[in-house]
XYZ file of C-alpha atoms in Angstrom:
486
model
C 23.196 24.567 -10.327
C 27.123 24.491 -9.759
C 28.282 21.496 -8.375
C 30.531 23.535 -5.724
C 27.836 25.145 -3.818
C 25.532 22.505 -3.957
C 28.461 20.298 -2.137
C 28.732 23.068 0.323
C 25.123 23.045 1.097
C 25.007 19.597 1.180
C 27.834 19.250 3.606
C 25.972 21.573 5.954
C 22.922 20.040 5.561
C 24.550 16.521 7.411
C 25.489 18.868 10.121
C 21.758 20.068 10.492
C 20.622 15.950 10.470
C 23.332 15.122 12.874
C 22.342 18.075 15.295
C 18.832 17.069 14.397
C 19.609 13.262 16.148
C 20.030 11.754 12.862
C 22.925 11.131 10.893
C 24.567 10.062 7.766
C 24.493 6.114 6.751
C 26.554 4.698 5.132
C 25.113 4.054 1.215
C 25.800 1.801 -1.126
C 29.282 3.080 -2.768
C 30.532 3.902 0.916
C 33.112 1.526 2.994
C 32.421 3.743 6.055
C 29.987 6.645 6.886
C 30.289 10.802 5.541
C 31.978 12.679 7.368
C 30.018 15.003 9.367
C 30.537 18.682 9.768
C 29.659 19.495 13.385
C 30.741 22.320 13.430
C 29.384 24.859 10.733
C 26.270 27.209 11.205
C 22.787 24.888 10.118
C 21.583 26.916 8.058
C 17.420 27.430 7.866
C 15.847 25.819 4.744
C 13.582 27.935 2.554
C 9.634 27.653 3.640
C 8.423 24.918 1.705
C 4.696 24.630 -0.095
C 3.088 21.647 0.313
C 0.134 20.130 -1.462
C -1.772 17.727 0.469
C -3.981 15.561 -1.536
C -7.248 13.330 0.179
C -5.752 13.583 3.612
C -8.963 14.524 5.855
C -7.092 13.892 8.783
C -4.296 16.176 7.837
C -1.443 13.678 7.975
C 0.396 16.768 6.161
C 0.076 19.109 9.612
C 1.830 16.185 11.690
C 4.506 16.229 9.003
C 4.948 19.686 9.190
C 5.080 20.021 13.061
C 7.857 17.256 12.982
C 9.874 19.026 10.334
C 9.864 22.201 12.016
C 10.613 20.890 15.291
C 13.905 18.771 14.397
C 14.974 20.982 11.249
C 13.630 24.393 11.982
C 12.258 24.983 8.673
C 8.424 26.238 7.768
C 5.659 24.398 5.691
C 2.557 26.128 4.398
C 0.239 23.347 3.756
C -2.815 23.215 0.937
C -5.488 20.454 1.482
C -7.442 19.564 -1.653
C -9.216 16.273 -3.187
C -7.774 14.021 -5.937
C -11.542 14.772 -7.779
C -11.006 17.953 -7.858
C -7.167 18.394 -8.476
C -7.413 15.495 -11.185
C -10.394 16.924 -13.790
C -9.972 17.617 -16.915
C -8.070 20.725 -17.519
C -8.027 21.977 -13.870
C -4.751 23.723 -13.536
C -2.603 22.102 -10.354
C -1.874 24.944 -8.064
C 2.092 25.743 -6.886
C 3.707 23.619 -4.840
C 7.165 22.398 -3.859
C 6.125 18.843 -2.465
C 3.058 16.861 -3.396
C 1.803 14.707 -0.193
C -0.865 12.151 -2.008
C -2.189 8.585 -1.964
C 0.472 6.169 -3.164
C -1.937 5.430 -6.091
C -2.662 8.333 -7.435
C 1.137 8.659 -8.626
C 0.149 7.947 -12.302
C -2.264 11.270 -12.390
C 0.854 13.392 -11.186
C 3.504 11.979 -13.557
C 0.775 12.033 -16.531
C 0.154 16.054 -15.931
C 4.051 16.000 -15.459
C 3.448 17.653 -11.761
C 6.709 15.854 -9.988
C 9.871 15.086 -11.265
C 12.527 12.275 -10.212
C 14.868 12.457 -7.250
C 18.713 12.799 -8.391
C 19.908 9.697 -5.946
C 23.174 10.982 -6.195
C 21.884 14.321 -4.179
C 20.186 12.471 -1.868
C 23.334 10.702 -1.167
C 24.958 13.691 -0.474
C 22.273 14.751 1.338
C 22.855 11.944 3.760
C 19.601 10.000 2.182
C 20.640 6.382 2.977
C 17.943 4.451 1.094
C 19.319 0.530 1.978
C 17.625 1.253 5.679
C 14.113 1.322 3.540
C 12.001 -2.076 3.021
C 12.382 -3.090 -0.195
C 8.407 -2.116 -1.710
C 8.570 1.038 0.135
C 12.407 2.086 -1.695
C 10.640 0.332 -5.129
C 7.660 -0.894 -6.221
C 5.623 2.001 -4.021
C 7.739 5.282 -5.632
C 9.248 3.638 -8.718
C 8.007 4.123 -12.398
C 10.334 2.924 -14.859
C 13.911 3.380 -14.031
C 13.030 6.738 -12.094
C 12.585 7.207 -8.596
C 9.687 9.844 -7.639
C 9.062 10.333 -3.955
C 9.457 8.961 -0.268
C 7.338 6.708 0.953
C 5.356 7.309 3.780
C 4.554 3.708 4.927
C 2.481 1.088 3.087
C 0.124 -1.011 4.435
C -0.992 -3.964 2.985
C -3.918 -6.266 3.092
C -3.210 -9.476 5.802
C -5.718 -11.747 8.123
C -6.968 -10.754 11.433
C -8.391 -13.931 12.895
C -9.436 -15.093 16.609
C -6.459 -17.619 17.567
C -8.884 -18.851 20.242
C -11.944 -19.469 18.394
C -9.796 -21.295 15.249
C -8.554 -23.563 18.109
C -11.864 -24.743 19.805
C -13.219 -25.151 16.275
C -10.461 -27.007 15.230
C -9.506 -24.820 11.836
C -6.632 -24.087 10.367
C -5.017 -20.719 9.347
C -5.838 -20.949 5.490
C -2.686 -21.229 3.319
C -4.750 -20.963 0.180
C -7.801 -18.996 -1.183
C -9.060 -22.701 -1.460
C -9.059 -23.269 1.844
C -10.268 -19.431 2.800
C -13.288 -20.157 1.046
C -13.127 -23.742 3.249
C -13.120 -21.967 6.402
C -15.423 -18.968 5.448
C -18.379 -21.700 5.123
C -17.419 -24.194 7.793
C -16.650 -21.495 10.358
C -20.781 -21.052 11.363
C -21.960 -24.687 11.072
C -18.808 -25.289 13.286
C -19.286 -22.820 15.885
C -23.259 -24.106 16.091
C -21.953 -27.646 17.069
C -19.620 -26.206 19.660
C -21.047 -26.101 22.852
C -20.502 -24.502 26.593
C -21.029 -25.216 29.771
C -21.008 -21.467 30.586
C -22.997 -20.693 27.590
C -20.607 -18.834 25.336
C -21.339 -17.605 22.051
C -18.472 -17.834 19.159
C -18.178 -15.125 16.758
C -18.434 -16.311 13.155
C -18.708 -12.723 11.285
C -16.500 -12.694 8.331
C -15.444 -9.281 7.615
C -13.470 -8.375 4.257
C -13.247 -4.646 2.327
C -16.031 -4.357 -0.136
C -17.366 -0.783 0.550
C -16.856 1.614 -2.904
C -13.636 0.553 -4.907
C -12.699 -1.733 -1.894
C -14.639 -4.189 -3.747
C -12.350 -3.722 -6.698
C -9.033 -3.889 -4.823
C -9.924 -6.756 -3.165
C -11.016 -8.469 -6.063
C -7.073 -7.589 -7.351
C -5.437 -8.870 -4.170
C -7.540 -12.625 -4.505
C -6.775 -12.965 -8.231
C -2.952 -11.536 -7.772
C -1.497 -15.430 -6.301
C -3.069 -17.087 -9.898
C -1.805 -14.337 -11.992
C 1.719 -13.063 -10.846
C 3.968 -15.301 -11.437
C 8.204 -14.878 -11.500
C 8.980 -12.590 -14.339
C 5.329 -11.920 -15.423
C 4.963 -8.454 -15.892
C 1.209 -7.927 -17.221
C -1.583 -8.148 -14.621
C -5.245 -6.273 -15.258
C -3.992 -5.382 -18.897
C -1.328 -6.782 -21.589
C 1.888 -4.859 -21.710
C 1.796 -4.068 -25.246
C -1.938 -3.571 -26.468
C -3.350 -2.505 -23.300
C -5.825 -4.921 -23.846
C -7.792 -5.578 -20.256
C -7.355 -8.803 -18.592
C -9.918 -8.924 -16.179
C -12.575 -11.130 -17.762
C -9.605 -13.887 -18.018
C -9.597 -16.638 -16.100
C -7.521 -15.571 -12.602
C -10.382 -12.611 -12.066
C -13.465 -14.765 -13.051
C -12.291 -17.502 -10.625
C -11.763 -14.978 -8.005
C -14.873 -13.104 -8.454
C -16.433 -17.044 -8.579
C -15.608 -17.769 -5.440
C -16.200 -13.843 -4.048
C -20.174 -15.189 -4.952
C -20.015 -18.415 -3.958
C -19.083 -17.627 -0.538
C -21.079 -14.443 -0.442
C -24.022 -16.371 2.148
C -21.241 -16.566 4.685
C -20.584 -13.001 5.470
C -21.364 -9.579 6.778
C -23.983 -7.638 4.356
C -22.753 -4.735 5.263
C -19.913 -2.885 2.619
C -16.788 -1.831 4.981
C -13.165 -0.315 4.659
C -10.211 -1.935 6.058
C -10.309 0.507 9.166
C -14.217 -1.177 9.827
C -12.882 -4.673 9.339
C -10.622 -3.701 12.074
C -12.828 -2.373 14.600
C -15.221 -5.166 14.161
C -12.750 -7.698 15.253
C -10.949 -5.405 18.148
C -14.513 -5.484 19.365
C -15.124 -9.004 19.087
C -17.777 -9.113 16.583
C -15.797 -11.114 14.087
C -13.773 -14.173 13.965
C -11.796 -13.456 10.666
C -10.851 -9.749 9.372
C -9.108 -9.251 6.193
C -7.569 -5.784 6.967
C -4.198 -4.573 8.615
C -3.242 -4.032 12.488
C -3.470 -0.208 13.405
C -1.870 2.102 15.994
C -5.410 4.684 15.380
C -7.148 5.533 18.698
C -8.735 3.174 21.276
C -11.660 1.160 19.574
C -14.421 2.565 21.724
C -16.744 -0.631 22.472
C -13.708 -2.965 23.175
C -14.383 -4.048 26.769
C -11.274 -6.751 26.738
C -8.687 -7.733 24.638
C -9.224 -10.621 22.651
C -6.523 -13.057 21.424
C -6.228 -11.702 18.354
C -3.257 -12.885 15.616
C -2.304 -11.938 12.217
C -1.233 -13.863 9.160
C -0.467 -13.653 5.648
C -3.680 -13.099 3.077
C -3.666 -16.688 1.431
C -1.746 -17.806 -2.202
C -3.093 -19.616 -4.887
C -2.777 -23.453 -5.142
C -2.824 -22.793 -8.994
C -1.763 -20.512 -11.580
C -3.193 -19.664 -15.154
C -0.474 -20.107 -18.016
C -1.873 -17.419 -20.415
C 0.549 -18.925 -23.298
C -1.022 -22.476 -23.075
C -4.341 -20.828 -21.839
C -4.547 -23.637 -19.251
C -4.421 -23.933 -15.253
C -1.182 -25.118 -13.872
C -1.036 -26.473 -10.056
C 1.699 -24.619 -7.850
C 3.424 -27.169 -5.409
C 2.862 -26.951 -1.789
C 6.047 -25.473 -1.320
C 5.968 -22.700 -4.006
C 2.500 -21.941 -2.354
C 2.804 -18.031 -1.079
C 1.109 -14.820 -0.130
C 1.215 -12.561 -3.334
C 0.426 -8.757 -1.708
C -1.027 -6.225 -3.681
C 1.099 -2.908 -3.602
C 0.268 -0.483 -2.468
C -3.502 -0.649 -0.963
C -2.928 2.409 1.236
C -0.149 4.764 2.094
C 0.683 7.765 1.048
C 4.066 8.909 -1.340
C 5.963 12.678 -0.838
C 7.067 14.046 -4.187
C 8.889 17.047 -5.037
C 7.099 18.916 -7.700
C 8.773 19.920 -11.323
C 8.217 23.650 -11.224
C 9.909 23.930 -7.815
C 11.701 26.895 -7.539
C 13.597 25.744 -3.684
C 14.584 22.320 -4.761
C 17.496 21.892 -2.663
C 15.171 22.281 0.628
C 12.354 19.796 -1.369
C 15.433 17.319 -1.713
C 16.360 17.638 2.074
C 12.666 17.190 2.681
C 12.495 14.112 0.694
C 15.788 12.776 2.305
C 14.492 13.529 6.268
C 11.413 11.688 5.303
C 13.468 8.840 4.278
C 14.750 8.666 8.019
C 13.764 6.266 11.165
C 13.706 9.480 13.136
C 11.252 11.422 10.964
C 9.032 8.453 10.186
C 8.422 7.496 13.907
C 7.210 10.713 14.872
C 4.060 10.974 12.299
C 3.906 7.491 10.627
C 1.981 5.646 13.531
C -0.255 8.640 14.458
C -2.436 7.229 11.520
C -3.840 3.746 10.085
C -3.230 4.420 6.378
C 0.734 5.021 7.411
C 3.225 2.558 8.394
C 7.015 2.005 9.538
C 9.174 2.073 6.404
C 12.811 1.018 8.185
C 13.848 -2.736 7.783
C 15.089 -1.635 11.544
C 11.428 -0.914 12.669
C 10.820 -4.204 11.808
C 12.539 -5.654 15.673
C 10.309 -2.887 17.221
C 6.644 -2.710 15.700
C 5.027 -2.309 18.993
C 4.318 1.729 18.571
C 2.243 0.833 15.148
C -0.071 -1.658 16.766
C -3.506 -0.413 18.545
C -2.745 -1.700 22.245
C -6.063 -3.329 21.925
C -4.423 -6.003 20.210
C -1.780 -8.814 21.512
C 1.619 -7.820 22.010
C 2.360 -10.586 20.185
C 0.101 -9.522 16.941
C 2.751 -6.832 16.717
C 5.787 -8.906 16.407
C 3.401 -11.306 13.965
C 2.449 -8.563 11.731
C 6.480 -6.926 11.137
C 7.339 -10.888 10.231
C 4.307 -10.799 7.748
C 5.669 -7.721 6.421
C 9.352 -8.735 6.609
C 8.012 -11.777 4.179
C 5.935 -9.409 2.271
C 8.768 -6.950 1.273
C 11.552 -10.397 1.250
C 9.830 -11.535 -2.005
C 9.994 -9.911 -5.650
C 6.357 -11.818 -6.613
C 3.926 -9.031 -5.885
C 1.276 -7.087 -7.892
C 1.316 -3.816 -8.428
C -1.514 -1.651 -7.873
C -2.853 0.013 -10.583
C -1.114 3.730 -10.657
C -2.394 5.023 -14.169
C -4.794 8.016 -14.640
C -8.162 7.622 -14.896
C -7.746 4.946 -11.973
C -10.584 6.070 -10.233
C -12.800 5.136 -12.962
C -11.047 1.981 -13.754
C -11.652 1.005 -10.236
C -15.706 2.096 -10.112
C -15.903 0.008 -13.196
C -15.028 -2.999 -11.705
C -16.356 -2.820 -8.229
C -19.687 -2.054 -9.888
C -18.977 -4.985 -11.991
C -17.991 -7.400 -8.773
C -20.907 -6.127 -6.710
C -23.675 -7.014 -9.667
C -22.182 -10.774 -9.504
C -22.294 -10.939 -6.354
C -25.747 -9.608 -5.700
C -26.808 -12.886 -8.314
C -27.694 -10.330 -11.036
C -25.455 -11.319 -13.829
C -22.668 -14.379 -13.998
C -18.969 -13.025 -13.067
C -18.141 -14.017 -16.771
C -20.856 -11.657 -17.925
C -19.504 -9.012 -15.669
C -16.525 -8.499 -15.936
C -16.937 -8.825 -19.911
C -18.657 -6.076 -20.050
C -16.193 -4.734 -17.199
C -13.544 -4.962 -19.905
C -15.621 -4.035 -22.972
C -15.744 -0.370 -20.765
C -11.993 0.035 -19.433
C -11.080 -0.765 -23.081
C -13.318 2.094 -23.675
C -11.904 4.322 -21.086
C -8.590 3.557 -22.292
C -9.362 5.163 -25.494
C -10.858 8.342 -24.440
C -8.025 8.970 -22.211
C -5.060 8.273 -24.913
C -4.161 4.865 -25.301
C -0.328 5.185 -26.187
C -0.049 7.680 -22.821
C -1.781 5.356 -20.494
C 0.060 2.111 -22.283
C 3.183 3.911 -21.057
C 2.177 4.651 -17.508
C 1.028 1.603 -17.560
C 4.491 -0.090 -18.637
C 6.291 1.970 -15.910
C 4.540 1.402 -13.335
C 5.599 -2.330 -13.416
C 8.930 -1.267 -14.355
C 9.214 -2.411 -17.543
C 12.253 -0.967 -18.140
C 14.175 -2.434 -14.738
């Protein structure tokens, strides 16, 4: 590709954003914004293929409509499952842009399906990515010094609890997992001594994501405060051997207290969206989940004083070098998110034969304009704009508090602030990594083995999987995906 044209096209293509209601930013290397060429022809990008991976609720049609409406250009979508797409020698079909869970980026780069973005295009292309929060420009499309999509909008796991039922019971918000586990089994022998004059009952379900691999991600995101600490890179495996790391002391004393606490709670396995509708209803008094814009709950007769915080930190830390505990200070004490736990990542493919339409597809999605019009339409989306963050109110269910709105952007705006997160696990095979473990969580917590025992033998098989998939290519995902190289 001459660089000539390509400036040409690019020029035209700020016209067709600034026609289009959005226009160029200014980016990092600029003292003041492009100039804008009002006054050429837009000219109409190429139809575009898209491959939609596990979106049942066709989050890819949305996109689509919005595209064509504000840029004129066509999509022909194809829906199929990460199961399918991701066995063994199943050939990927053509595409230009890859829609997909923000996990499943490790499969893609390992069948070398999407290639980077050139930055410097997208900057041409108007693509300002300093308007992004910072896990959604990073840690969510990053592996190793490359950048490989747009992100769609990544929720991530915080509390849901009833303000007014914490304050007739008298409980605090828990800062730690220590005091989570407090509050979990004080929160029915508390609401038993509270009485009524009117005869009101307090809700005292405890509602957390345990159904299928949720077990196993949750598991990650209550181990993730004792195990990331500043400029720790390895989490559920060492950096150089791939050896696992979940039968070490952060997971065991997560999984621990997962089973000691297990008498306390709902029996019944639920996702994040169930969590959700269980406290919009009023059946629960603590949710560990995220807010949602998705349709009305239908059973919610009122609207309950709902508020959001932070998931809770870790009042200690394991030193794997000294192989001892090590207390964190009150003031060091902080939320460490897992990223990502939902979302979903747009990545232009490496066989793409119209990639100057795939990188002004990449670069609208990257906008406050685009993202508004399709990102709150569903609950595994969010805002990605550090802008969004003063106006939150479209991405909250209006079940909920106006307030909760406000309260979940500033757990966000803390959430994407601080560089001491964990990484989601992005490597092939992940879907088997993840079974492994939730079935190893769920048989310790069901009292049929100890969660030493478990997640031993949880290790003993990942180390296993490992090997059949290639250790030296998954040892390099691996490595990437916590930006080793950055």
């Amino acid at each position: 590709m001459s660089s000539k044209p390509f400036a040409w096209y690019s020029l035209a293509f700020c016209g067709v954003l600034i026609a289009a209601t959005f226009g160029c930013q200014p980016t990092d290397d600029d003292g003041a914004p492009a100039e804008s060429v009002v006054n050429q022809t837009p000219e109409k990008p190429q139809r575009l293929k898209v491959l939609s991976i596990d979106d049942p609720q066709q989050v890819a049609a949305r996109i689509a409509q919005v595209w064509t409406a504000q840029t004129a250009g066509e999509i022909e979508v194809t829906y199929t499952t990460s199961e399918g797409l991701f066995a063994e020698a199943q050939p990927i079909p053509e595409f230009d842009i890859a829609i997909y869970p923000s996990v499943n980026m490790g499969e893609l780069l390992a069948r070398h399906a999407i290639q980077p973005l050139d930055l410097a295009q997208l900057k041409d292309l108007c693509a300002d990515r300093r308007v992004l929060l910072r896990h959604d420009r990073t840690t969510v499309v990053q592996s190793g010094k490359s950048i490989f999509g747009a992100s769609l909008g990544s929720p991530m796991l915080t509390l849901l609890y009833r303000k007014d039922v914490f304050e007739k019971l008298q409980l605090d918000v828990p800062q730690t997992w220590q005091e989570y586990r407090a509050t979990v089994e004080s929160l029915p022998s508390s609401a038993a001594k509270w009485t009524s004059e009117h005869g009101e009952t307090i809700p005292t379900q405890i509602c957390e994501p345990t159904t299928g691999t949720w077990l196993a991600e949750y598991l990650l995101a209550r181990a993730a405060g004792s195990l990331v600490r500043q400029g720790r890179l390895s989490s559920y495996f060492e950096i150089d051997s791939l050896k696992p790391l979940i039968n070490t002391p952060p997971f065991v004393d997560a999984l621990e207290q997962m089973t000691a606490e297990r008498e306390f709670k709902s029996d019944r396995p639920m996702t994040p969206e169930d969590c959700y509708i269980a406290i919009v209803r009023g059946e629960a008094a603590l949710a560990v989940t995220w807010p949602s814009s998705h349709s009305i709950v239908e059973g919610a007769s009122e609207t309950f004083p709902i508020a959001v915080a932070s998931i809770p930190g870790a009042y200690r830390s394991f030193d794997y070098r000294e192989q001892k505990w090590k207390s964190i200070s009150p003031d060091e004490i902080r939320a460490t998110p897992l990223i990502p736990v939902s979302g979903r990542v747009a990545s232009v493919s490496s066989k793409t034969r119209r990639l100057r339409t795939a990188l002004r597809f990449e670069a609208w999605l990257m906008t406050a304009d685009a993202n508004r019009e399709f990102s709150s339409q569903f609950p595994d989306l969010l805002f990605t704009q550090n802008s969004q963050l003063t106006d939150p109110f479209r991405w909250v269910n209006d079940q909920l508090p106006r307030e909760a709105a406000q309260q979940m952007a500033d757990v966000l705006r803390m959430y994407h602030d601080q560089s001491m997160v964990m990484s989601n696990m992005r490597i092939p095979g992940r879907a088997a990594y993840m079974k492994i473990l939730a079935d190893a969580a769920r048989s310790a917590i069901g009292g049929h083995v100890t969660p030493q025992a478990a997640l031993d033998s949880a290790a003993a098989r990942w180390d296993e999987l490992s090997e059949k998939l290639g250790r030296d290519q998954q040892r390099k995902l691996f490595q990437d995906s916590v930006r080793l190289d950055m």
